Amino acid sequence: MKKESIPIRILGKLASVVFFISLLCLGVSLCLEPICTSTVQNVVLNGTMSDYMTNAIVQENKSSEGTAADSTVSDSAASDQSDAAQNSVITESQIQKVEEIVQSSPEMRKLVSKYLEQYAGYLENGQINTLSDAEKKQLLESVNEQILDTVEEEQQTDMSSAERQRYKDALEEKENEVLDTLDTMPETMEETMPDAAQALRTYGRAVSGGTQAGLAAAAVTAGILVILCRRQGMRWMKSIGISALTDGILIAAAMPFAIGVAAAFLTNQFLGQTGNIDISVCYQTGGIMAGAGFVFLVIYNICRRKRRNAQ
């Protein structure tokens, strides 16, 4: 078998290095958005939204109980009933269910992702396009429907259309208070949270479509060069397999370890409070890469054995 020339061998090795680095950076970039989004949602938004939503339900329950009491009992009895209602208008089970809905909501995650994108854009170029009321309502509508379904289940009674709409209006009013606050944060973030502002700039560049497209193009181009330069004996499979397997292990093992060690510092530094960082996407992305690399290596070794047996 004729060996490649020295320039081809050097080009092949350089292409392998570029493929390894670009694939690793692309994997990290793909992990960053869900990691940052879920962390901000869990540490910052979930508790605030849950509190506001349960407060809205409490207030509407008090209003409903008070109205019912005024129309069915005497003034003194109504006062007693109203006091009792105010102490048990929302159960611990309801509060827990509301929190679970907010925490698991893909709409909430999408909302956080949009705000992070807006903040990063504002800090980069000074322009921000806030979400319209229609967009906010659309994102939160299914969340509110789930909450109202939970209230009905807990109370074991069906709401009328008017009652359901009244609760929805109360929920939307509370939600908009939170979202209006979020809309004004970018203008003060640079002064009040400089570390978070810088982190958002970096985040915006790292997860931008242009960055990911550039990394993907670099990986594809380098991969093609590896195939062309190391095509003899299908050694390109070995090079690409080793790179993908190593990248996968780094993303699935090294990246979560590093984040886990620095989790408390990172959340305190950038979000102002300690929280957990969801790194499950690292296992998924790294697992896919490592699995693909392993398959390439298995195929390469099978082909290699066949060639040896045929000689």
mmCIF file of C-alpha atoms in Angstrom:
data_model
loop_
_atom_site.group_PDB
_atom_site.id
_atom_site.type_symbol
_atom_site.label_atom_id
_atom_site.label_comp_id
_atom_site.label_asym_id
_atom_site.label_seq_id
_atom_site.Cartn_x
_atom_site.Cartn_y
_atom_site.Cartn_z
ATOM 1 C CA MET A 1 0.000 0.000 0.000
ATOM 2 C CA LYS A 2 1.406 3.313 -1.059
ATOM 3 C CA LYS A 3 1.752 5.835 1.756
ATOM 4 C CA GLU A 4 0.528 9.405 1.460
ATOM 5 C CA SER A 5 3.033 12.126 0.754
ATOM 6 C CA ILE A 6 4.332 14.168 3.673
ATOM 7 C CA PRO A 7 2.224 17.281 2.796
ATOM 8 C CA ILE A 8 -0.923 15.127 2.597
ATOM 9 C CA ARG A 9 -0.137 13.502 5.928
ATOM 10 C CA ILE A 10 0.432 16.901 7.567
ATOM 11 C CA LEU A 11 -2.795 18.250 6.058
ATOM 12 C CA GLY A 12 -4.664 15.183 7.289
ATOM 13 C CA LYS A 13 -3.377 15.636 10.842
ATOM 14 C CA LEU A 14 -4.204 19.346 10.836
ATOM 15 C CA ALA A 15 -7.680 18.585 9.497
ATOM 16 C CA SER A 16 -8.155 16.015 12.297
ATOM 17 C CA VAL A 17 -7.204 18.624 14.915
ATOM 18 C CA VAL A 18 -9.573 21.221 13.392
ATOM 19 C CA PHE A 19 -12.369 18.629 13.247
ATOM 20 C CA PHE A 20 -11.817 17.698 16.891
ATOM 21 C CA ILE A 21 -11.818 21.324 18.116
ATOM 22 C CA SER A 22 -14.718 22.540 15.981
ATOM 23 C CA LEU A 23 -16.895 19.536 16.902
ATOM 24 C CA LEU A 24 -16.104 20.024 20.600
ATOM 25 C CA CYS A 25 -16.934 23.755 20.455
ATOM 26 C CA LEU A 26 -20.148 23.030 18.534
ATOM 27 C CA GLY A 27 -21.205 20.507 21.170
ATOM 28 C CA VAL A 28 -20.516 22.991 23.981
ATOM 29 C CA SER A 29 -22.450 25.704 22.134
ATOM 30 C CA LEU A 30 -25.436 23.401 21.665
ATOM 31 C CA CYS A 31 -25.387 22.592 25.392
ATOM 32 C CA LEU A 32 -25.105 26.192 26.601
ATOM 33 C CA GLU A 33 -28.574 27.423 25.663
ATOM 34 C CA PRO A 34 -30.574 24.693 27.480
ATOM 35 C CA ILE A 35 -28.183 24.805 30.451
ATOM 36 C CA CYS A 36 -28.433 28.585 30.878
ATOM 37 C CA THR A 37 -32.160 28.670 30.158
ATOM 38 C CA SER A 38 -33.049 25.933 32.632
ATOM 39 C CA THR A 39 -30.751 27.415 35.293
ATOM 40 C CA VAL A 40 -32.249 30.900 35.055
ATOM 41 C CA GLN A 41 -35.735 29.389 35.005
ATOM 42 C CA ASN A 42 -35.105 27.216 38.066
ATOM 43 C CA VAL A 43 -33.128 29.728 40.131
ATOM 44 C CA VAL A 44 -34.816 33.023 39.232
ATOM 45 C CA LEU A 45 -38.164 32.713 37.494
ATOM 46 C CA ASN A 46 -39.901 29.599 38.833
ATOM 47 C CA GLY A 47 -40.186 30.756 42.433
ATOM 48 C CA THR A 48 -41.305 34.260 41.488
ATOM 49 C CA MET A 49 -43.886 33.047 38.985
ATOM 50 C CA SER A 50 -45.199 30.389 41.368
ATOM 51 C CA ASP A 51 -45.607 32.968 44.144
ATOM 52 C CA TYR A 52 -47.411 35.423 41.902
ATOM 53 C CA MET A 53 -49.669 32.747 40.444
ATOM 54 C CA THR A 54 -50.646 31.271 43.799
ATOM 55 C CA ASN A 55 -51.277 34.797 45.107
ATOM 56 C CA ALA A 56 -53.612 35.401 42.187
ATOM 57 C CA ILE A 57 -55.524 32.200 42.990
ATOM 58 C CA VAL A 58 -55.687 33.097 46.685
ATOM 59 C CA GLN A 59 -57.098 36.547 45.928
ATOM 60 C CA GLU A 60 -59.688 35.211 43.511
ATOM 61 C CA ASN A 61 -60.733 32.493 45.959
ATOM 62 C CA LYS A 62 -61.148 35.111 48.685
ATOM 63 C CA SER A 63 -63.186 37.235 46.331
ATOM 64 C CA SER A 64 -65.384 34.292 45.351
ATOM 65 C CA GLU A 65 -65.903 33.150 48.946
ATOM 66 C CA GLY A 66 -66.714 36.679 50.059
ATOM 67 C CA THR A 67 -69.272 37.131 47.276
ATOM 68 C CA ALA A 68 -70.897 33.809 48.011
ATOM 69 C CA ALA A 69 -71.016 34.558 51.721
ATOM 70 C CA ASP A 70 -72.664 37.953 51.206
ATOM 71 C CA SER A 71 -75.460 36.420 49.178
ATOM 72 C CA THR A 72 -76.267 33.385 51.338
ATOM 73 C CA VAL A 73 -75.700 34.170 55.036
ATOM 74 C CA SER A 74 -76.119 36.935 57.545
ATOM 75 C CA ASP A 75 -73.439 39.565 58.106
ATOM 76 C CA SER A 76 -71.938 37.912 61.185
ATOM 77 C CA ALA A 77 -71.993 34.453 59.663
ATOM 78 C CA ALA A 78 -70.525 35.839 56.448
ATOM 79 C CA SER A 79 -67.677 37.339 58.428
ATOM 80 C CA ASP A 80 -66.941 33.971 60.048
ATOM 81 C CA GLN A 81 -67.095 32.167 56.732
ATOM 82 C CA SER A 82 -64.899 34.746 55.033
ATOM 83 C CA ASP A 83 -62.279 34.424 57.785
ATOM 84 C CA ALA A 84 -62.286 30.648 57.431
ATOM 85 C CA ALA A 85 -62.033 30.904 53.675
ATOM 86 C CA GLN A 86 -59.046 33.221 53.901
ATOM 87 C CA ASN A 87 -57.222 30.613 55.974
ATOM 88 C CA SER A 88 -57.901 27.733 53.583
ATOM 89 C CA VAL A 89 -58.439 29.280 50.166
ATOM 90 C CA ILE A 90 -55.509 27.404 48.678
ATOM 91 C CA THR A 91 -54.093 24.132 49.898
ATOM 92 C CA GLU A 92 -50.488 23.024 50.127
ATOM 93 C CA SER A 93 -51.305 20.491 47.443
ATOM 94 C CA GLN A 94 -52.465 23.263 45.104
ATOM 95 C CA ILE A 95 -49.333 25.303 45.734
ATOM 96 C CA GLN A 96 -47.147 22.272 45.048
ATOM 97 C CA LYS A 97 -49.048 21.480 41.850
ATOM 98 C CA VAL A 98 -48.697 25.072 40.614
ATOM 99 C CA GLU A 99 -44.953 24.967 41.303
ATOM 100 C CA GLU A 100 -44.646 21.666 39.429
ATOM 101 C CA ILE A 101 -46.507 23.075 36.428
ATOM 102 C CA VAL A 102 -44.281 26.161 36.309
ATOM 103 C CA GLN A 103 -41.082 24.135 36.740
ATOM 104 C CA SER A 104 -41.881 21.604 34.026
ATOM 105 C CA SER A 105 -43.410 24.040 31.553
ATOM 106 C CA PRO A 106 -41.714 24.127 28.120
ATOM 107 C CA GLU A 107 -43.435 27.487 27.573
ATOM 108 C CA MET A 108 -41.639 28.915 30.601
ATOM 109 C CA ARG A 109 -38.345 27.629 29.260
ATOM 110 C CA LYS A 110 -39.079 29.172 25.880
ATOM 111 C CA LEU A 111 -39.937 32.450 27.600
ATOM 112 C CA VAL A 112 -36.635 32.467 29.499
ATOM 113 C CA SER A 113 -34.745 31.631 26.299
ATOM 114 C CA LYS A 114 -36.338 34.590 24.531
ATOM 115 C CA TYR A 115 -35.454 36.961 27.374
ATOM 116 C CA LEU A 116 -31.841 35.748 27.500
ATOM 117 C CA GLU A 117 -31.585 36.275 23.751
ATOM 118 C CA GLN A 118 -33.024 39.779 24.084
ATOM 119 C CA TYR A 119 -30.712 40.708 26.953
ATOM 120 C CA ALA A 120 -27.637 39.447 25.115
ATOM 121 C CA GLY A 121 -28.669 41.411 22.011
ATOM 122 C CA TYR A 122 -29.242 44.581 24.011
ATOM 123 C CA LEU A 123 -25.874 44.351 25.776
ATOM 124 C CA GLU A 124 -24.158 43.691 22.441
ATOM 125 C CA ASN A 125 -25.747 46.371 20.260
ATOM 126 C CA GLY A 126 -27.925 48.493 22.564
ATOM 127 C CA GLN A 127 -31.185 47.414 20.934
ATOM 128 C CA ILE A 128 -33.920 45.320 22.490
ATOM 129 C CA ASN A 129 -37.218 44.147 21.067
ATOM 130 C CA THR A 130 -39.433 43.359 24.017
ATOM 131 C CA LEU A 131 -42.054 40.658 23.735
ATOM 132 C CA SER A 132 -45.486 41.911 22.774
ATOM 133 C CA ASP A 133 -48.431 41.309 25.092
ATOM 134 C CA ALA A 134 -49.794 38.846 22.525
ATOM 135 C CA GLU A 135 -46.556 36.825 22.594
ATOM 136 C CA LYS A 136 -46.519 36.765 26.395
ATOM 137 C CA LYS A 137 -50.157 35.679 26.516
ATOM 138 C CA GLN A 138 -49.578 32.958 23.938
ATOM 139 C CA LEU A 139 -46.586 31.536 25.796
ATOM 140 C CA LEU A 140 -48.366 31.479 29.156
ATOM 141 C CA GLU A 141 -51.865 30.491 28.027
ATOM 142 C CA SER A 142 -51.323 26.739 28.251
ATOM 143 C CA VAL A 143 -49.601 27.167 31.643
ATOM 144 C CA ASN A 144 -52.628 29.042 32.980
ATOM 145 C CA GLU A 145 -54.992 26.413 31.589
ATOM 146 C CA GLN A 146 -53.059 23.678 33.403
ATOM 147 C CA ILE A 147 -53.164 25.667 36.633
ATOM 148 C CA LEU A 148 -56.918 26.189 36.390
ATOM 149 C CA ASP A 149 -57.438 22.497 35.640
ATOM 150 C CA THR A 150 -55.452 21.733 38.801
ATOM 151 C CA VAL A 151 -57.568 24.146 40.860
ATOM 152 C CA GLU A 152 -60.732 22.427 39.599
ATOM 153 C CA GLU A 153 -59.334 18.989 40.460
ATOM 154 C CA GLU A 154 -58.305 20.083 43.945
ATOM 155 C CA GLN A 155 -61.644 21.763 44.633
ATOM 156 C CA GLN A 156 -63.530 18.874 43.003
ATOM 157 C CA THR A 157 -65.841 21.273 41.215
ATOM 158 C CA ASP A 158 -66.151 22.627 37.698
ATOM 159 C CA MET A 159 -65.782 26.362 37.150
ATOM 160 C CA SER A 160 -68.196 28.272 35.015
ATOM 161 C CA SER A 161 -66.828 30.033 31.931
ATOM 162 C CA ALA A 162 -67.079 33.374 33.730
ATOM 163 C CA GLU A 163 -65.212 32.055 36.791
ATOM 164 C CA ARG A 164 -62.505 30.498 34.669
ATOM 165 C CA GLN A 165 -62.036 33.728 32.739
ATOM 166 C CA ARG A 166 -61.825 35.712 35.959
ATOM 167 C CA TYR A 167 -59.056 33.450 37.232
ATOM 168 C CA LYS A 168 -57.222 33.693 33.899
ATOM 169 C CA ASP A 169 -57.403 37.483 34.002
ATOM 170 C CA ALA A 170 -56.004 37.471 37.541
ATOM 171 C CA LEU A 171 -53.173 35.133 36.568
ATOM 172 C CA GLU A 172 -52.282 37.217 33.503
ATOM 173 C CA GLU A 173 -52.250 40.403 35.573
ATOM 174 C CA LYS A 174 -49.765 38.896 38.040
ATOM 175 C CA GLU A 175 -47.651 37.387 35.268
ATOM 176 C CA ASN A 176 -47.448 40.695 33.446
ATOM 177 C CA GLU A 177 -46.126 42.338 36.612
ATOM 178 C CA VAL A 178 -43.186 39.917 36.537
ATOM 179 C CA LEU A 179 -42.647 40.234 32.783
ATOM 180 C CA ASP A 180 -42.813 44.034 32.884
ATOM 181 C CA THR A 181 -40.006 43.960 35.445
ATOM 182 C CA LEU A 182 -37.984 41.654 33.197
ATOM 183 C CA ASP A 183 -38.504 44.049 30.272
ATOM 184 C CA THR A 184 -36.774 46.877 32.135
ATOM 185 C CA MET A 185 -33.828 44.859 33.494
ATOM 186 C CA PRO A 186 -31.372 45.207 30.556
ATOM 187 C CA GLU A 187 -31.123 48.978 30.976
ATOM 188 C CA THR A 188 -29.865 48.639 34.557
ATOM 189 C CA MET A 189 -28.064 45.301 34.336
ATOM 190 C CA GLU A 190 -24.692 46.736 33.321
ATOM 191 C CA GLU A 191 -24.591 48.893 36.472
ATOM 192 C CA THR A 192 -26.237 46.548 38.960
ATOM 193 C CA MET A 193 -24.921 43.181 37.695
ATOM 194 C CA PRO A 194 -21.764 43.735 35.603
ATOM 195 C CA ASP A 195 -20.670 40.096 35.856
ATOM 196 C CA ALA A 196 -24.040 38.876 34.652
ATOM 197 C CA ALA A 197 -23.976 41.425 31.833
ATOM 198 C CA GLN A 198 -20.586 40.215 30.630
ATOM 199 C CA ALA A 199 -21.692 36.592 30.912
ATOM 200 C CA LEU A 200 -24.757 37.376 28.814
ATOM 201 C CA ARG A 201 -22.623 38.953 26.105
ATOM 202 C CA THR A 202 -20.470 35.837 25.976
ATOM 203 C CA TYR A 203 -23.565 33.635 26.025
ATOM 204 C CA GLY A 204 -25.115 35.564 23.139
ATOM 205 C CA ARG A 205 -22.034 35.144 20.969
ATOM 206 C CA ALA A 206 -21.556 31.473 21.890
ATOM 207 C CA VAL A 207 -25.112 30.334 21.070
ATOM 208 C CA SER A 208 -25.770 32.597 18.103
ATOM 209 C CA GLY A 209 -26.841 31.001 14.852
ATOM 210 C CA GLY A 210 -23.799 32.445 13.103
ATOM 211 C CA THR A 211 -21.387 30.891 15.604
ATOM 212 C CA GLN A 212 -23.024 27.484 15.429
ATOM 213 C CA ALA A 213 -23.217 27.596 11.634
ATOM 214 C CA GLY A 214 -19.522 28.540 11.439
ATOM 215 C CA LEU A 215 -18.512 25.711 13.772
ATOM 216 C CA ALA A 216 -20.644 23.216 11.859
ATOM 217 C CA ALA A 217 -19.120 24.358 8.539
ATOM 218 C CA ALA A 218 -15.614 24.056 9.994
ATOM 219 C CA ALA A 219 -16.339 20.539 11.268
ATOM 220 C CA VAL A 220 -17.815 19.422 7.926
ATOM 221 C CA THR A 221 -14.955 20.938 5.905
ATOM 222 C CA ALA A 222 -12.315 19.435 8.194
ATOM 223 C CA GLY A 223 -14.111 16.086 8.108
ATOM 224 C CA ILE A 224 -14.082 16.066 4.302
ATOM 225 C CA LEU A 225 -10.351 16.865 4.309
ATOM 226 C CA VAL A 226 -9.737 14.010 6.749
ATOM 227 C CA ILE A 227 -11.595 11.616 4.430
ATOM 228 C CA LEU A 228 -9.623 12.799 1.394
ATOM 229 C CA CYS A 229 -6.237 12.789 3.112
ATOM 230 C CA ARG A 230 -6.674 9.529 5.055
ATOM 231 C CA ARG A 231 -8.808 7.506 2.656
ATOM 232 C CA GLN A 232 -6.286 4.670 2.303
ATOM 233 C CA GLY A 233 -7.340 1.751 4.443
ATOM 234 C CA MET A 234 -10.362 3.782 5.561
ATOM 235 C CA ARG A 235 -8.178 5.379 8.232
ATOM 236 C CA TRP A 236 -10.434 8.425 8.126
ATOM 237 C CA MET A 237 -12.977 6.353 10.070
ATOM 238 C CA LYS A 238 -10.440 5.879 12.830
ATOM 239 C CA SER A 239 -9.567 9.606 12.948
ATOM 240 C CA ILE A 240 -13.178 10.782 12.954
ATOM 241 C CA GLY A 241 -14.210 8.047 15.399
ATOM 242 C CA ILE A 242 -11.493 8.932 17.907
ATOM 243 C CA SER A 243 -12.312 12.664 17.663
ATOM 244 C CA ALA A 244 -16.065 12.138 18.105
ATOM 245 C CA LEU A 245 -15.585 9.638 20.958
ATOM 246 C CA THR A 246 -13.157 11.936 22.798
ATOM 247 C CA ASP A 247 -15.372 15.000 22.279
ATOM 248 C CA GLY A 248 -18.365 13.046 23.547
ATOM 249 C CA ILE A 249 -16.538 11.946 26.687
ATOM 250 C CA LEU A 250 -15.354 15.500 27.373
ATOM 251 C CA ILE A 251 -18.871 16.915 26.988
ATOM 252 C CA ALA A 252 -20.612 14.110 28.900
ATOM 253 C CA ALA A 253 -18.055 13.793 31.706
ATOM 254 C CA ALA A 254 -15.564 16.663 31.932
ATOM 255 C CA MET A 255 -18.048 19.458 31.260
ATOM 256 C CA PRO A 256 -20.609 18.322 33.897
ATOM 257 C CA PHE A 257 -17.791 17.803 36.407
ATOM 258 C CA ALA A 258 -16.449 21.321 35.856
ATOM 259 C CA ILE A 259 -19.934 22.836 36.051
ATOM 260 C CA GLY A 260 -20.734 20.832 39.185
ATOM 261 C CA VAL A 261 -17.587 22.035 40.956
ATOM 262 C CA ALA A 262 -18.291 25.666 40.046
ATOM 263 C CA ALA A 263 -22.127 25.576 40.262
ATOM 264 C CA ALA A 264 -22.464 27.449 43.560
ATOM 265 C CA PHE A 265 -19.965 30.121 42.514
ATOM 266 C CA LEU A 266 -21.513 30.567 39.049
ATOM 267 C CA THR A 267 -25.103 30.912 40.239
ATOM 268 C CA ASN A 268 -24.131 33.239 43.086
ATOM 269 C CA GLN A 269 -21.895 35.338 40.850
ATOM 270 C CA PHE A 270 -24.288 35.741 37.948
ATOM 271 C CA LEU A 271 -27.764 35.206 39.438
ATOM 272 C CA GLY A 272 -27.285 36.460 42.983
ATOM 273 C CA GLN A 273 -28.360 33.226 44.683
ATOM 274 C CA THR A 274 -27.220 29.629 44.942
ATOM 275 C CA GLY A 275 -28.943 27.128 42.695
ATOM 276 C CA ASN A 276 -28.524 23.862 40.860
ATOM 277 C CA ILE A 277 -27.469 23.781 37.214
ATOM 278 C CA ASP A 278 -29.267 21.273 34.996
ATOM 279 C CA ILE A 279 -26.545 19.439 33.036
ATOM 280 C CA SER A 280 -28.674 16.624 31.588
ATOM 281 C CA VAL A 281 -28.221 18.025 28.062
ATOM 282 C CA CYS A 282 -24.453 17.392 28.399
ATOM 283 C CA TYR A 283 -25.101 13.681 28.896
ATOM 284 C CA GLN A 284 -27.430 13.595 25.902
ATOM 285 C CA THR A 285 -25.186 15.548 23.529
ATOM 286 C CA GLY A 286 -21.993 13.870 24.713
ATOM 287 C CA GLY A 287 -23.630 10.460 24.581
ATOM 288 C CA ILE A 288 -24.678 10.969 20.955
ATOM 289 C CA MET A 289 -21.173 12.086 19.955
ATOM 290 C CA ALA A 290 -19.449 9.301 21.860
ATOM 291 C CA GLY A 291 -21.884 6.749 20.463
ATOM 292 C CA ALA A 292 -21.261 7.918 16.887
ATOM 293 C CA GLY A 293 -17.500 7.806 17.453
ATOM 294 C CA PHE A 294 -17.725 4.304 18.904
ATOM 295 C CA VAL A 295 -19.709 3.103 15.868
ATOM 296 C CA PHE A 296 -17.082 4.537 13.509
ATOM 297 C CA LEU A 297 -14.307 2.751 15.408
ATOM 298 C CA VAL A 298 -16.194 -0.550 15.420
ATOM 299 C CA ILE A 299 -16.787 -0.333 11.648
ATOM 300 C CA TYR A 300 -13.141 0.577 11.086
ATOM 301 C CA ASN A 301 -11.911 -2.421 13.093
ATOM 302 C CA ILE A 302 -14.318 -4.799 11.344
ATOM 303 C CA CYS A 303 -13.127 -3.592 7.936
ATOM 304 C CA ARG A 304 -9.514 -3.842 9.078
ATOM 305 C CA ARG A 305 -9.931 -7.455 10.152
ATOM 306 C CA LYS A 306 -11.617 -8.327 6.887
ATOM 307 C CA ARG A 307 -8.717 -6.839 4.925
ATOM 308 C CA ARG A 308 -6.195 -8.780 7.021
ATOM 309 C CA ASN A 309 -8.092 -12.036 6.550
ATOM 310 C CA ALA A 310 -8.321 -11.413 2.818
ATOM 311 C CA GLN A 311 -4.527 -10.988 2.476
#
